[in-house]
XYZ file of C-alpha atoms in Angstrom:
157
model
C 0.049 -0.100 -0.069
C 1.013 3.330 -0.756
C -0.540 5.313 2.094
C -1.627 3.659 5.249
C -3.714 6.644 6.538
C -7.177 7.884 5.397
C -9.085 11.043 6.357
C -12.826 10.353 6.400
C -13.943 13.980 6.415
C -15.608 14.606 3.091
C -14.988 18.242 3.340
C -11.541 19.533 2.283
C -9.880 22.839 2.700
C -10.613 23.678 -1.085
C -13.452 21.769 -2.614
C -14.505 21.686 -6.233
C -17.922 23.294 -5.262
C -15.939 26.339 -4.089
C -14.823 27.343 -7.592
C -17.147 25.254 -9.877
C -20.920 26.427 -10.259
C -23.320 23.602 -10.367
C -25.181 23.883 -13.702
C -29.104 23.676 -13.985
C -30.133 20.559 -16.067
C -26.603 19.115 -16.156
C -27.079 15.309 -16.787
C -26.979 13.112 -13.715
C -25.010 10.708 -15.660
C -21.500 11.191 -17.356
C -19.620 8.762 -19.497
C -16.125 9.386 -20.248
C -13.327 7.615 -22.128
C -9.656 7.644 -22.751
C -9.203 7.020 -26.342
C -9.639 10.120 -28.554
C -10.725 7.772 -31.520
C -13.262 6.059 -29.564
C -14.618 9.570 -28.290
C -14.618 11.056 -31.693
C -16.637 7.827 -33.083
C -19.233 8.354 -30.389
C -19.428 12.264 -30.989
C -19.967 11.355 -34.945
C -22.557 8.788 -34.058
C -24.857 10.781 -31.616
C -26.279 14.257 -31.984
C -24.659 16.280 -29.432
C -24.085 19.846 -28.055
C -21.378 21.170 -26.044
C -22.811 22.316 -22.621
C -19.640 23.226 -20.600
C -16.018 23.221 -20.253
C -13.383 22.341 -17.701
C -9.643 22.183 -17.893
C -6.378 20.832 -16.170
C -3.225 22.721 -16.233
C -2.334 22.389 -20.063
C -5.715 21.340 -21.722
C -9.189 22.384 -21.916
C -11.726 19.507 -21.793
C -15.210 20.191 -23.634
C -17.987 18.447 -22.065
C -20.968 17.343 -24.312
C -24.504 16.348 -23.808
C -25.805 13.481 -26.083
C -29.058 11.503 -25.510
C -28.964 7.788 -25.610
C -32.376 5.899 -25.328
C -33.874 9.048 -24.132
C -31.638 9.887 -21.432
C -29.331 12.800 -21.238
C -25.696 12.056 -20.638
C -22.581 14.131 -20.211
C -19.940 12.998 -22.332
C -16.113 13.978 -22.344
C -12.871 12.701 -23.168
C -10.562 11.891 -19.846
C -7.240 13.060 -19.449
C -4.575 10.356 -18.952
C -3.037 10.119 -15.527
C -4.991 9.775 -12.204
C -4.564 13.361 -10.796
C -5.525 15.109 -14.247
C -8.421 12.604 -14.705
C -9.519 13.073 -10.936
C -9.444 16.800 -11.152
C -11.885 16.678 -14.229
C -14.120 14.159 -12.345
C -14.508 16.388 -9.511
C -15.477 19.373 -11.706
C -17.897 17.320 -13.227
C -19.665 16.167 -10.070
C -19.561 19.821 -8.955
C -21.299 20.527 -12.032
C -24.007 18.245 -11.263
C -23.023 14.658 -12.205
C -24.099 11.714 -9.827
C -23.218 8.638 -11.768
C -20.188 8.288 -13.688
C -19.170 5.410 -16.129
C -15.611 5.431 -17.128
C -14.355 3.183 -19.904
C -10.892 2.572 -21.507
C -8.610 -0.086 -22.803
C -6.222 -2.196 -21.168
C -3.621 -4.933 -21.538
C -3.963 -8.474 -20.344
C -1.846 -11.146 -19.151
C -4.129 -14.149 -19.536
C -3.456 -15.617 -23.012
C -7.213 -17.117 -22.765
C -8.744 -13.540 -23.300
C -8.882 -12.690 -26.797
C -7.671 -9.327 -28.144
C -10.349 -6.771 -28.306
C -12.652 -8.595 -25.604
C -14.628 -6.532 -23.324
C -13.862 -6.943 -19.741
C -16.088 -5.813 -17.039
C -13.945 -5.637 -13.876
C -15.079 -6.607 -10.393
C -12.088 -4.927 -8.618
C -8.980 -2.945 -9.033
C -5.446 -2.987 -7.933
C -4.535 0.467 -6.480
C -1.093 1.136 -7.521
C -1.250 4.916 -7.766
C -1.662 7.394 -5.043
C -4.494 9.596 -6.065
C -7.412 6.925 -5.107
C -6.004 6.887 -1.522
C -7.489 10.297 -0.857
C -10.888 9.081 -1.682
C -11.076 5.699 -0.014
C -9.483 3.797 2.850
C -5.971 2.162 2.429
C -6.239 -1.207 0.840
C -4.263 -2.809 -1.996
C -7.403 -3.493 -3.873
C -10.647 -2.000 -4.144
C -13.836 -3.401 -5.180
C -16.176 -1.696 -7.920
C -19.542 -0.545 -7.572
C -21.629 -3.697 -8.670
C -25.024 -1.732 -8.589
C -25.384 -1.633 -12.593
C -22.884 -4.402 -13.399
C -25.537 -7.055 -14.344
C -27.601 -4.445 -16.459
C -24.495 -3.487 -18.115
C -23.614 -6.971 -18.785
C -26.913 -7.738 -20.157
C -26.754 -4.890 -22.506
C -23.244 -6.027 -23.924
C -24.746 -9.600 -24.352
C -27.862 -8.298 -26.233
């Protein structure tokens, strides 16, 4: 484990809501990906409009609204790296998002998993420092399984 201490207090000295305004009608669900090609394909596939912007030190991030099966979704391209990615996520939450789906790509060490397979994780190994600011210390963290079954059914359809 990188850190063995955790402060359970939810309010920090500086909070995203101190500098980011909540936006009326901001979608409750936000979806983000890391691959710019995938991001561009989704924007090409769905009608969308820019609803906000956020930024990290060296990059401005446009946030789009698109509709999927009648539901408004905020959609944006994530920054690579835990600190930059989380800074953007904190802004998105301050704007009004309550549910966030992050998807990306990965390598595998198991030769039984075919290239381009879709993997729905059940947990993650914590090998960076950022997540230790948001959850108690542990070398592994379980994922939220609330929608796992529905997501699997969607992919199997």
